[in-house]
mmCIF file of C-alpha atoms in Angstrom:
data_model
loop_
_atom_site.group_PDB
_atom_site.id
_atom_site.type_symbol
_atom_site.label_atom_id
_atom_site.label_comp_id
_atom_site.label_asym_id
_atom_site.label_seq_id
_atom_site.Cartn_x
_atom_site.Cartn_y
_atom_site.Cartn_z
ATOM 1 C CA MET A 15 -0.297 0.149 0.033
ATOM 2 C CA SER A 16 1.242 3.452 -0.874
ATOM 3 C CA ASP A 17 1.828 6.499 1.293
ATOM 4 C CA VAL A 18 -1.194 8.055 -0.321
ATOM 5 C CA ASP A 19 -3.482 5.053 0.172
ATOM 6 C CA GLU A 20 -2.675 4.656 3.838
ATOM 7 C CA ALA A 21 -3.354 8.139 4.258
ATOM 8 C CA ILE A 22 -6.888 7.767 2.572
ATOM 9 C CA THR A 23 -7.644 4.808 4.743
ATOM 10 C CA ARG A 24 -6.287 6.213 7.816
ATOM 11 C CA ALA A 25 -8.541 9.635 7.344
ATOM 12 C CA HIS A 26 -11.731 7.265 6.632
ATOM 13 C CA HIS A 27 -10.707 5.651 10.027
ATOM 14 C CA GLU A 28 -10.320 8.830 11.707
ATOM 15 C CA GLU A 29 -12.648 11.644 10.017
ATOM 16 C CA TRP A 30 -15.674 9.486 8.728
ATOM 17 C CA ALA A 31 -17.570 10.187 11.797
ATOM 18 C CA ARG A 32 -16.365 13.813 12.264
ATOM 19 C CA VAL A 33 -17.320 14.796 8.707
ATOM 20 C CA VAL A 34 -20.864 12.861 8.532
ATOM 21 C CA ALA A 35 -21.585 14.640 11.900
ATOM 22 C CA ALA A 36 -20.502 18.040 10.654
ATOM 23 C CA LEU A 37 -22.559 17.676 7.691
ATOM 24 C CA THR A 38 -25.910 16.251 9.317
ATOM 25 C CA ARG A 39 -25.554 19.275 11.793
ATOM 26 C CA ARG A 40 -25.560 21.749 8.861
ATOM 27 C CA PHE A 41 -28.137 20.300 6.365
ATOM 28 C CA GLY A 42 -30.061 18.056 8.592
ATOM 29 C CA ASP A 43 -30.344 15.000 6.641
ATOM 30 C CA LEU A 44 -28.681 12.118 7.233
ATOM 31 C CA ASP A 45 -28.554 11.164 3.463
ATOM 32 C CA ILE A 46 -26.927 14.104 2.413
ATOM 33 C CA ALA A 47 -24.640 14.098 5.152
ATOM 34 C CA GLU A 48 -23.513 10.106 4.166
ATOM 35 C CA GLU A 49 -23.596 10.418 0.400
ATOM 36 C CA ALA A 50 -21.706 13.969 0.375
ATOM 37 C CA ALA A 51 -18.991 12.444 2.934
ATOM 38 C CA ALA A 52 -18.566 9.201 0.748
ATOM 39 C CA GLU A 53 -18.247 11.393 -2.451
ATOM 40 C CA ALA A 54 -15.509 13.449 -0.363
ATOM 41 C CA PHE A 55 -13.612 10.222 0.120
ATOM 42 C CA ALA A 56 -13.848 9.160 -3.402
ATOM 43 C CA THR A 57 -12.603 12.416 -4.789
ATOM 44 C CA ALA A 58 -9.311 12.198 -2.159
ATOM 45 C CA VAL A 59 -8.878 8.590 -3.866
ATOM 46 C CA GLN A 60 -9.018 10.528 -7.202
ATOM 47 C CA ARG A 61 -6.958 13.447 -6.245
ATOM 48 C CA TRP A 62 -4.765 12.658 -3.686
ATOM 49 C CA PRO A 63 -2.487 10.671 -5.541
ATOM 50 C CA ALA A 64 -1.586 13.765 -7.778
ATOM 51 C CA ASP A 65 -1.919 16.813 -5.699
ATOM 52 C CA GLY A 66 -0.237 15.294 -2.529
ATOM 53 C CA VAL A 67 -2.100 14.505 0.969
ATOM 54 C CA PRO A 68 -3.369 17.791 2.089
ATOM 55 C CA PRO A 69 -1.856 19.231 5.494
ATOM 56 C CA ASN A 70 -5.292 18.764 7.246
ATOM 57 C CA PRO A 71 -7.092 15.824 5.754
ATOM 58 C CA GLY A 72 -10.267 16.123 8.080
ATOM 59 C CA ALA A 73 -10.631 19.766 7.011
ATOM 60 C CA TRP A 74 -10.014 19.115 3.206
ATOM 61 C CA LEU A 75 -12.825 16.320 3.255
ATOM 62 C CA THR A 76 -15.258 18.693 5.290
ATOM 63 C CA THR A 77 -14.703 21.412 2.922
ATOM 64 C CA THR A 78 -15.111 18.872 -0.055
ATOM 65 C CA ALA A 79 -18.282 17.066 1.102
ATOM 66 C CA ASN A 80 -20.036 20.590 2.261
ATOM 67 C CA ARG A 81 -19.411 21.285 -1.644
ATOM 68 C CA LYS A 82 -21.208 18.116 -2.507
ATOM 69 C CA ALA A 83 -24.152 18.348 -0.384
ATOM 70 C CA ILE A 84 -24.260 22.226 -1.465
ATOM 71 C CA ASP A 85 -24.286 20.836 -5.429
ATOM 72 C CA ARG A 86 -26.652 18.422 -4.555
ATOM 73 C CA ILE A 87 -28.963 20.747 -2.938
ATOM 74 C CA ARG A 88 -29.203 23.049 -5.705
ATOM 75 C CA ARG A 89 -29.723 20.387 -7.945
ATOM 76 C CA GLU A 90 -32.728 19.888 -5.965
ATOM 77 C CA SER A 91 -33.778 23.172 -5.436
ATOM 78 C CA LYS A 92 -36.346 23.247 -8.018
ATOM 79 C CA ARG A 93 -38.519 21.033 -5.268
ATOM 80 C CA ASP A 94 -40.734 23.332 -2.948
ATOM 81 C CA ASP A 95 -39.247 21.340 0.038
ATOM 82 C CA LYS A 96 -35.615 22.112 -0.715
ATOM 83 C CA HIS A 97 -35.846 25.805 -0.884
ATOM 84 C CA LYS A 98 -35.176 26.528 2.751
ATOM 85 C CA GLU A 99 -32.089 23.573 2.561
ATOM 86 C CA ALA A 100 -30.924 25.731 -0.571
ATOM 87 C CA GLN A 101 -30.670 28.512 1.842
ATOM 88 C CA ARG A 102 -29.208 27.114 4.480
ATOM 89 C CA VAL A 103 -25.708 26.208 2.444
ATOM 90 C CA TYR A 104 -25.180 30.168 2.736
ATOM 91 C CA ASP A 105 -25.672 30.453 6.421
ATOM 92 C CA ASP A 106 -22.030 30.493 7.707
ATOM 93 C CA ASP A 107 -22.973 31.591 11.151
ATOM 94 C CA PRO A 108 -21.920 28.935 13.971
ATOM 95 C CA PRO A 109 -24.353 26.746 15.270
ATOM 96 C CA GLU A 110 -25.671 26.973 18.593
ATOM 97 C CA PRO A 111 -24.045 24.488 20.891
ATOM 98 C CA ALA A 112 -26.647 21.302 21.422
ATOM 99 C CA GLY A 113 -27.141 19.834 24.589
ATOM 100 C CA ALA A 114 -24.873 19.286 27.675
ATOM 101 C CA ILE A 115 -22.037 18.747 25.734
ATOM 102 C CA ASP A 116 -20.939 20.249 22.821
ATOM 103 C CA ASP A 117 -19.937 17.094 20.641
ATOM 104 C CA ASP A 118 -21.164 16.379 17.237
ATOM 105 C CA ARG A 119 -20.225 12.674 17.204
ATOM 106 C CA LEU A 120 -22.336 12.385 20.637
ATOM 107 C CA ARG A 121 -25.317 14.141 18.916
ATOM 108 C CA LEU A 122 -25.258 12.214 15.961
ATOM 109 C CA ILE A 123 -25.267 8.976 18.027
ATOM 110 C CA PHE A 124 -28.321 10.127 20.019
ATOM 111 C CA THR A 125 -30.124 11.522 17.179
ATOM 112 C CA CYS A 126 -29.547 7.661 15.530
ATOM 113 C CA CYS A 127 -30.406 6.233 18.719
ATOM 114 C CA HIS A 128 -34.201 7.712 19.208
ATOM 115 C CA PRO A 129 -36.479 5.308 21.036
ATOM 116 C CA ALA A 130 -39.050 5.698 17.938
ATOM 117 C CA LEU A 131 -36.905 3.390 16.118
ATOM 118 C CA ALA A 132 -36.264 -0.365 16.994
ATOM 119 C CA MET A 133 -33.415 -1.068 19.304
ATOM 120 C CA GLU A 134 -31.674 -3.405 16.375
ATOM 121 C CA THR A 135 -32.088 -0.522 14.118
ATOM 122 C CA ARG A 136 -30.770 2.290 16.064
ATOM 123 C CA VAL A 137 -27.653 0.127 16.669
ATOM 124 C CA ALA A 138 -27.295 -0.678 12.849
ATOM 125 C CA LEU A 139 -27.912 2.888 12.016
ATOM 126 C CA THR A 140 -25.227 4.427 14.192
ATOM 127 C CA LEU A 141 -22.467 1.751 13.304
ATOM 128 C CA ARG A 142 -23.028 3.071 10.002
ATOM 129 C CA MET A 143 -23.185 6.750 10.373
ATOM 130 C CA VAL A 144 -20.982 6.954 13.359
ATOM 131 C CA GLY A 145 -18.958 4.123 13.367
ATOM 132 C CA GLY A 146 -18.043 4.226 9.492
ATOM 133 C CA LEU A 147 -18.423 0.301 9.607
ATOM 134 C CA THR A 148 -19.323 -0.712 6.128
ATOM 135 C CA VAL A 149 -22.998 -2.478 5.552
ATOM 136 C CA PRO A 150 -21.026 -5.925 5.388
ATOM 137 C CA GLU A 151 -19.353 -5.351 8.982
ATOM 138 C CA ILE A 152 -22.640 -4.547 10.374
ATOM 139 C CA ALA A 153 -24.595 -7.598 8.813
ATOM 140 C CA ARG A 154 -21.484 -9.709 10.142
ATOM 141 C CA ALA A 155 -21.968 -8.133 13.783
ATOM 142 C CA TYR A 156 -25.624 -9.202 13.633
ATOM 143 C CA LEU A 157 -24.982 -12.247 12.271
ATOM 144 C CA ALA A 158 -27.862 -11.233 9.760
ATOM 145 C CA GLN A 159 -28.184 -10.723 5.729
ATOM 146 C CA GLU A 160 -26.449 -7.784 4.108
ATOM 147 C CA THR A 161 -29.513 -7.218 1.902
ATOM 148 C CA ALA A 162 -31.638 -7.009 4.913
ATOM 149 C CA MET A 163 -29.208 -4.954 7.064
ATOM 150 C CA GLU A 164 -28.980 -2.451 4.027
ATOM 151 C CA ARG A 165 -32.685 -1.978 4.099
ATOM 152 C CA ARG A 166 -33.031 -1.837 7.856
ATOM 153 C CA ILE A 167 -30.314 1.343 7.661
ATOM 154 C CA THR A 168 -32.520 2.961 4.722
ATOM 155 C CA ARG A 169 -35.764 2.607 6.609
ATOM 156 C CA ALA A 170 -34.155 3.919 9.825
ATOM 157 C CA LYS A 171 -32.883 7.241 7.835
ATOM 158 C CA ALA A 172 -36.042 8.077 6.352
ATOM 159 C CA LYS A 173 -37.926 7.872 9.753
ATOM 160 C CA ILE A 174 -35.865 10.018 11.193
ATOM 161 C CA LYS A 175 -36.382 12.783 8.332
ATOM 162 C CA ALA A 176 -40.073 12.192 8.417
ATOM 163 C CA ALA A 177 -40.123 11.924 11.990
ATOM 164 C CA ARG A 178 -37.828 15.409 12.013
ATOM 165 C CA ILE A 179 -35.979 14.138 15.088
ATOM 166 C CA PRO A 180 -33.816 16.535 16.240
ATOM 167 C CA TYR A 181 -29.879 16.409 16.311
ATOM 168 C CA ARG A 182 -28.779 17.087 19.974
ATOM 169 C CA VAL A 183 -28.141 15.396 23.156
ATOM 170 C CA PRO A 184 -31.297 14.867 24.737
ATOM 171 C CA SER A 185 -32.416 16.622 27.964
ATOM 172 C CA ALA A 186 -31.586 15.233 31.083
ATOM 173 C CA GLU A 187 -34.858 13.805 31.380
ATOM 174 C CA ASP A 188 -34.753 12.108 28.213
ATOM 175 C CA LEU A 189 -31.719 10.542 28.691
ATOM 176 C CA PRO A 190 -32.212 7.208 30.509
ATOM 177 C CA ALA A 191 -34.668 6.587 27.544
ATOM 178 C CA ARG A 192 -32.034 6.798 24.712
ATOM 179 C CA VAL A 193 -28.624 5.550 26.354
ATOM 180 C CA THR A 194 -29.387 1.484 26.292
ATOM 181 C CA GLY A 195 -29.179 1.995 22.934
ATOM 182 C CA VAL A 196 -26.093 4.374 22.842
ATOM 183 C CA LEU A 197 -24.717 1.899 25.157
ATOM 184 C CA ALA A 198 -25.015 -0.818 22.257
ATOM 185 C CA VAL A 199 -23.666 0.994 20.056
ATOM 186 C CA LEU A 200 -20.656 1.963 21.475
ATOM 187 C CA TYR A 201 -20.271 -1.630 22.737
ATOM 188 C CA LEU A 202 -20.017 -3.203 19.084
ATOM 189 C CA VAL A 203 -18.275 -0.199 17.613
ATOM 190 C CA PHE A 204 -15.630 -1.193 20.558
ATOM 191 C CA ASN A 205 -15.817 -4.738 19.404
ATOM 192 C CA GLU A 206 -15.136 -4.150 15.294
ATOM 193 C CA GLY A 207 -12.027 -2.135 16.692
ATOM 194 C CA TYR A 208 -11.105 -4.975 19.007
ATOM 195 C CA LEU A 209 -11.505 -7.663 16.777
ATOM 196 C CA ALA A 210 -12.368 -6.146 13.018
ATOM 197 C CA THR A 211 -14.788 -8.806 11.061
ATOM 198 C CA SER A 212 -13.301 -8.003 7.509
ATOM 199 C CA PRO A 213 -10.132 -9.696 6.241
ATOM 200 C CA ASP A 214 -9.873 -5.908 4.174
ATOM 201 C CA THR A 215 -8.781 -3.712 7.485
ATOM 202 C CA ASP A 216 -6.510 -4.072 10.053
ATOM 203 C CA PRO A 217 -7.200 -6.680 12.844
ATOM 204 C CA LEU A 218 -7.367 -4.519 15.531
ATOM 205 C CA ARG A 219 -8.495 -0.908 14.844
ATOM 206 C CA HIS A 220 -7.251 1.334 17.064
ATOM 207 C CA ASP A 221 -8.944 4.333 15.781
ATOM 208 C CA LEU A 222 -12.601 2.512 16.644
ATOM 209 C CA THR A 223 -11.465 1.490 20.183
ATOM 210 C CA ALA A 224 -10.272 4.893 20.971
ATOM 211 C CA GLU A 225 -13.015 6.657 19.916
ATOM 212 C CA ALA A 226 -15.488 4.223 21.700
ATOM 213 C CA ILE A 227 -13.799 4.919 24.875
ATOM 214 C CA ARG A 228 -13.655 8.791 24.389
ATOM 215 C CA LEU A 229 -17.690 8.882 23.577
ATOM 216 C CA THR A 230 -18.062 6.573 26.622
ATOM 217 C CA ARG A 231 -16.414 8.814 28.812
ATOM 218 C CA LEU A 232 -18.734 11.596 27.938
ATOM 219 C CA ILE A 233 -21.649 9.717 28.529
ATOM 220 C CA ARG A 234 -20.329 8.745 31.583
ATOM 221 C CA ALA A 235 -19.968 12.766 32.267
ATOM 222 C CA LEU A 236 -23.627 13.072 31.509
ATOM 223 C CA LEU A 237 -25.112 10.324 33.717
ATOM 224 C CA PRO A 238 -22.041 9.584 36.362
ATOM 225 C CA ASP A 239 -24.437 7.902 38.586
ATOM 226 C CA ASP A 240 -25.336 5.183 36.007
ATOM 227 C CA GLY A 241 -23.948 1.682 36.753
ATOM 228 C CA GLU A 242 -23.885 0.468 32.915
ATOM 229 C CA VAL A 243 -22.079 3.142 31.567
ATOM 230 C CA ALA A 244 -19.300 2.622 33.915
ATOM 231 C CA GLY A 245 -19.579 -1.001 34.044
ATOM 232 C CA LEU A 246 -19.223 -0.099 29.872
ATOM 233 C CA LEU A 247 -16.197 2.300 30.221
ATOM 234 C CA ALA A 248 -14.656 -0.502 32.613
ATOM 235 C CA LEU A 249 -15.207 -3.526 30.070
ATOM 236 C CA MET A 250 -13.648 -1.187 27.291
ATOM 237 C CA LEU A 251 -10.472 -0.325 29.438
ATOM 238 C CA LEU A 252 -9.409 -3.638 30.811
ATOM 239 C CA THR A 253 -9.911 -4.701 27.285
ATOM 240 C CA GLU A 254 -8.109 -2.142 25.533
ATOM 241 C CA ALA A 255 -5.405 -2.383 27.917
ATOM 242 C CA ARG A 256 -4.470 -5.752 26.380
ATOM 243 C CA ARG A 257 -4.377 -4.657 22.853
ATOM 244 C CA THR A 258 -0.380 -4.537 22.014
ATOM 245 C CA ALA A 259 -0.487 -8.337 23.209
ATOM 246 C CA ARG A 260 -2.826 -9.533 21.225
ATOM 247 C CA VAL A 261 -1.317 -9.254 17.574
ATOM 248 C CA SER A 262 2.231 -11.083 17.198
ATOM 249 C CA SER A 263 5.088 -9.295 15.426
ATOM 250 C CA GLY A 264 4.055 -11.852 12.657
ATOM 251 C CA GLY A 265 0.252 -10.708 12.559
ATOM 252 C CA GLU A 266 -0.912 -13.364 14.407
ATOM 253 C CA LEU A 267 -3.592 -13.002 16.888
ATOM 254 C CA VAL A 268 -2.359 -14.159 20.141
ATOM 255 C CA ALA A 269 -4.640 -16.025 22.579
ATOM 256 C CA LEU A 270 -5.053 -14.776 26.273
ATOM 257 C CA ASP A 271 -3.358 -17.815 27.817
ATOM 258 C CA GLU A 272 -0.362 -16.811 25.388
ATOM 259 C CA GLN A 273 -0.188 -13.156 25.768
ATOM 260 C CA ASP A 274 3.121 -11.498 27.697
ATOM 261 C CA ARG A 275 1.118 -9.818 30.467
ATOM 262 C CA GLY A 276 3.841 -7.351 31.041
ATOM 263 C CA ALA A 277 2.965 -5.662 27.893
ATOM 264 C CA TRP A 278 -0.809 -5.095 29.126
ATOM 265 C CA ASP A 279 -1.742 -1.535 30.017
ATOM 266 C CA ALA A 280 -1.254 -0.880 33.623
ATOM 267 C CA ALA A 281 -2.814 2.538 34.030
ATOM 268 C CA LEU A 282 -6.185 1.302 32.088
ATOM 269 C CA ILE A 283 -6.181 -1.646 33.925
ATOM 270 C CA ALA A 284 -6.004 0.187 37.332
ATOM 271 C CA GLU A 285 -8.735 2.596 35.896
ATOM 272 C CA GLY A 286 -10.773 -0.293 34.959
ATOM 273 C CA HIS A 287 -10.659 -2.204 38.470
ATOM 274 C CA ARG A 288 -11.376 1.024 40.204
ATOM 275 C CA LEU A 289 -14.484 1.378 38.312
ATOM 276 C CA VAL A 290 -15.393 -2.271 39.085
ATOM 277 C CA ARG A 291 -14.665 -1.689 42.722
ATOM 278 C CA GLU A 292 -16.967 1.269 42.547
ATOM 279 C CA ARG A 293 -19.907 -0.406 41.261
ATOM 280 C CA LEU A 294 -19.423 -3.350 43.551
ATOM 281 C CA ALA A 295 -19.527 -1.026 46.517
ATOM 282 C CA ALA A 296 -22.602 0.795 45.608
ATOM 283 C CA GLY A 297 -24.871 -2.327 46.748
ATOM 284 C CA VAL A 298 -26.919 -2.068 43.289
ATOM 285 C CA ALA A 299 -27.529 -5.306 41.549
ATOM 286 C CA PRO A 300 -25.190 -5.234 38.389
ATOM 287 C CA GLY A 301 -26.343 -4.951 34.459
ATOM 288 C CA ARG A 302 -24.761 -6.814 32.008
ATOM 289 C CA TYR A 303 -21.643 -4.438 31.129
ATOM 290 C CA GLN A 304 -20.717 -4.658 35.089
ATOM 291 C CA ILE A 305 -20.682 -7.973 34.938
ATOM 292 C CA MET A 306 -18.404 -8.273 31.999
ATOM 293 C CA ALA A 307 -16.467 -5.752 33.150
ATOM 294 C CA ALA A 308 -16.216 -8.057 36.328
ATOM 295 C CA ILE A 309 -15.188 -11.066 34.206
ATOM 296 C CA ASN A 310 -12.560 -8.870 32.578
ATOM 297 C CA ALA A 311 -11.552 -7.728 36.233
ATOM 298 C CA VAL A 312 -10.742 -11.346 37.178
ATOM 299 C CA HIS A 313 -8.505 -11.876 33.989
ATOM 300 C CA THR A 314 -6.605 -8.744 34.516
ATOM 301 C CA SER A 315 -5.832 -9.515 38.264
ATOM 302 C CA ALA A 316 -4.043 -12.797 37.084
ATOM 303 C CA ARG A 317 -0.498 -12.469 36.893
ATOM 304 C CA ASP A 318 -0.148 -15.614 34.923
ATOM 305 C CA ILE A 319 -3.042 -17.587 33.201
ATOM 306 C CA ARG A 320 -2.452 -20.581 36.090
ATOM 307 C CA ASP A 321 -3.843 -17.940 38.577
ATOM 308 C CA THR A 322 -6.880 -17.343 36.721
ATOM 309 C CA ASP A 323 -9.724 -17.695 39.461
ATOM 310 C CA TRP A 324 -11.750 -19.738 36.982
ATOM 311 C CA SER A 325 -14.689 -20.501 39.691
ATOM 312 C CA GLN A 326 -15.135 -16.852 40.085
ATOM 313 C CA ILE A 327 -15.536 -16.228 36.281
ATOM 314 C CA LEU A 328 -17.996 -19.264 36.147
ATOM 315 C CA ALA A 329 -20.146 -17.708 38.927
ATOM 316 C CA LEU A 330 -20.130 -14.327 37.212
ATOM 317 C CA TYR A 331 -20.881 -15.913 33.604
ATOM 318 C CA ASP A 332 -24.086 -17.597 35.497
ATOM 319 C CA GLN A 333 -25.304 -14.482 36.695
ATOM 320 C CA LEU A 334 -24.712 -12.921 33.252
ATOM 321 C CA VAL A 335 -26.499 -15.608 31.336
ATOM 322 C CA ARG A 336 -29.866 -14.941 33.507
ATOM 323 C CA LEU A 337 -29.649 -11.317 32.242
ATOM 324 C CA ASP A 338 -28.745 -12.150 28.498
ATOM 325 C CA PRO A 339 -28.972 -15.493 27.775
ATOM 326 C CA SER A 340 -27.683 -15.154 24.402
ATOM 327 C CA PRO A 341 -25.970 -17.866 22.497
ATOM 328 C CA ILE A 342 -22.933 -16.024 22.431
ATOM 329 C CA ILE A 343 -22.830 -15.441 26.159
ATOM 330 C CA ALA A 344 -23.611 -19.561 26.881
ATOM 331 C CA LEU A 345 -20.388 -20.305 24.469
ATOM 332 C CA ASN A 346 -18.328 -17.740 26.236
ATOM 333 C CA ARG A 347 -19.393 -19.551 29.466
ATOM 334 C CA ALA A 348 -18.541 -23.126 28.078
ATOM 335 C CA ILE A 349 -15.047 -21.847 28.182
ATOM 336 C CA ALA A 350 -14.932 -21.134 31.650
ATOM 337 C CA VAL A 351 -16.722 -24.673 32.016
ATOM 338 C CA ALA A 352 -13.990 -26.451 30.076
ATOM 339 C CA GLU A 353 -11.218 -24.981 32.540
ATOM 340 C CA LEU A 354 -13.660 -26.286 35.806
ATOM 341 C CA ASP A 355 -15.412 -29.224 34.511
ATOM 342 C CA GLY A 356 -12.916 -30.484 31.771
ATOM 343 C CA PRO A 357 -13.393 -30.026 27.555
ATOM 344 C CA ASP A 358 -15.970 -32.994 27.855
ATOM 345 C CA VAL A 359 -18.522 -31.333 29.685
ATOM 346 C CA ALA A 360 -17.978 -28.008 27.980
ATOM 347 C CA LEU A 361 -18.401 -29.800 24.421
ATOM 348 C CA ALA A 362 -21.868 -30.631 25.393
ATOM 349 C CA ALA A 363 -22.845 -27.178 26.088
ATOM 350 C CA VAL A 364 -21.009 -25.949 22.857
ATOM 351 C CA ASP A 365 -22.870 -28.260 20.941
ATOM 352 C CA ARG A 366 -26.274 -27.281 21.939
ATOM 353 C CA LEU A 367 -25.541 -24.068 20.328
ATOM 354 C CA GLU A 368 -25.015 -25.552 17.047
ATOM 355 C CA ASP A 369 -28.930 -24.595 15.150
ATOM 356 C CA LYS A 370 -27.967 -20.627 16.677
ATOM 357 C CA LEU A 371 -24.459 -20.258 15.934
ATOM 358 C CA ALA A 372 -23.402 -22.687 13.133
ATOM 359 C CA ASP A 373 -22.335 -19.350 10.874
ATOM 360 C CA TYR A 374 -20.446 -17.825 13.506
ATOM 361 C CA HIS A 375 -16.742 -18.491 13.628
ATOM 362 C CA ALA A 376 -15.768 -18.470 17.405
ATOM 363 C CA TYR A 377 -18.682 -21.301 18.085
ATOM 364 C CA HIS A 378 -16.198 -23.576 15.560
ATOM 365 C CA ALA A 379 -12.918 -22.734 16.729
ATOM 366 C CA THR A 380 -14.434 -22.952 20.503
ATOM 367 C CA ARG A 381 -15.394 -26.767 18.982
ATOM 368 C CA ALA A 382 -12.149 -27.268 17.576
ATOM 369 C CA ASP A 383 -10.363 -26.397 20.572
ATOM 370 C CA LEU A 384 -12.171 -28.327 22.969
ATOM 371 C CA LEU A 385 -12.057 -31.326 20.816
ATOM 372 C CA ARG A 386 -8.009 -30.895 20.397
ATOM 373 C CA ARG A 387 -8.002 -31.044 23.857
ATOM 374 C CA LEU A 388 -10.103 -34.376 24.031
ATOM 375 C CA GLY A 389 -7.655 -35.954 21.454
ATOM 376 C CA ARG A 390 -10.026 -36.155 18.473
ATOM 377 C CA SER A 391 -7.758 -34.820 16.067
ATOM 378 C CA GLN A 392 -9.761 -35.037 12.822
ATOM 379 C CA GLN A 393 -12.822 -33.869 14.237
ATOM 380 C CA SER A 394 -11.084 -30.886 15.560
ATOM 381 C CA ARG A 395 -9.128 -30.435 11.885
ATOM 382 C CA ALA A 396 -12.506 -30.119 10.673
ATOM 383 C CA ALA A 397 -13.970 -27.738 13.232
ATOM 384 C CA TYR A 398 -10.840 -25.646 12.523
ATOM 385 C CA ASP A 399 -11.230 -25.887 8.623
ATOM 386 C CA LYS A 400 -14.929 -24.368 9.026
ATOM 387 C CA ALA A 401 -13.428 -21.528 11.667
ATOM 388 C CA ILE A 402 -11.029 -20.584 9.187
ATOM 389 C CA GLU A 403 -13.669 -20.443 6.627
ATOM 390 C CA LEU A 404 -15.870 -18.210 8.644
ATOM 391 C CA ALA A 405 -13.246 -15.885 10.214
ATOM 392 C CA GLY A 406 -13.233 -12.415 9.439
ATOM 393 C CA ASN A 407 -9.414 -11.094 9.400
ATOM 394 C CA THR A 408 -6.199 -12.237 8.990
ATOM 395 C CA ALA A 409 -4.547 -12.342 12.558
ATOM 396 C CA GLU A 410 -7.233 -14.926 13.443
ATOM 397 C CA THR A 411 -6.901 -16.685 10.230
ATOM 398 C CA ALA A 412 -3.123 -17.084 10.985
ATOM 399 C CA TYR A 413 -3.763 -17.912 14.311
ATOM 400 C CA LEU A 414 -6.559 -20.620 13.714
ATOM 401 C CA THR A 415 -4.400 -22.214 10.745
ATOM 402 C CA ARG A 416 -1.330 -22.450 12.798
ATOM 403 C CA ARG A 417 -3.386 -24.369 15.592
ATOM 404 C CA ARG A 418 -4.725 -26.858 12.929
ATOM 405 C CA ASP A 419 -1.835 -27.594 11.671
ATOM 406 C CA GLN A 420 -0.129 -28.677 14.972
ATOM 407 C CA LEU A 421 -2.665 -31.101 15.323
ATOM 408 C CA GLN A 422 -1.443 -34.802 15.011
#
């Protein structure tokens, strides 16, 4: 990849949400914002190789996208309902701050997470508009068909426009009804950065994890007493702390039991542990993110994989399953079961999830590992093959391939 290609890729990772948010604020239309942003990046692909990368790529992209939006509105200005929008493009007055925190991307998240939209639709739309994830990436996160996801996002944008949903951080009394969807979005944005689902991008996308953490900190400033906000922030920090140890110099994913724990970020772990302890001291029944953060706190408390308190982890998973009986949580619980009750017991639990997770690579990777531990090499190899077929990124594929090829 050339330096210009790298600059365009980096700009897309870092600037997409900022450009879309700025255009949404100015024009009040998600379709215009997204299409103009996409056209600006397409223009960069054409012009930057010849003209050079601008000193401030984000400003260049925003200016170009604004011009693209203005051109579109002018083309449509003959329509009566477009006259006011056409006039707006000449308004150079700075916008008034909206909400308690003046952050364009946070306002865009709350716009996309309006309770008038179904929860899954809120999350999918925000992943597209704010996270900059592609429709295939979002579909993989949901284990859904791409065409269905595309229709869902299109309908959501149309509903926001028809209902005139405002572009702002809601007032304090409106926040509790909106924050659940916002946290779900930030969690999935973080997950895409933690382990990308596409083979065409970096396996770990620090731009996404950093942005998810930044926005979660802003939400915590808005709702400092919300346990789930604190729990999600703790979960992100404890996960992000392991980032530099998760991919080898050769580009292969490094499993938790093989990671250099000395390379973990001690400051992030300390902050995450403090948040977990604060929630425990609050004496309030924990929610989903708080329990997941507690599980990660146990993992990051162990100086060596052999010191891991698997009994505590399993007890936390039992608590989590009662709140969220999803098959993915059940799959993760089975990994803890394997450490306490043996791989045969865990395999029986995993096999019961086949009808729900047959297209999920981690299901087959977990089965492959359990079968390997049981000495069933031929079946393990078949499971590894399926996991490799479904795996999203190059680091995970390399790891699974090595594990498969080590089988007798």
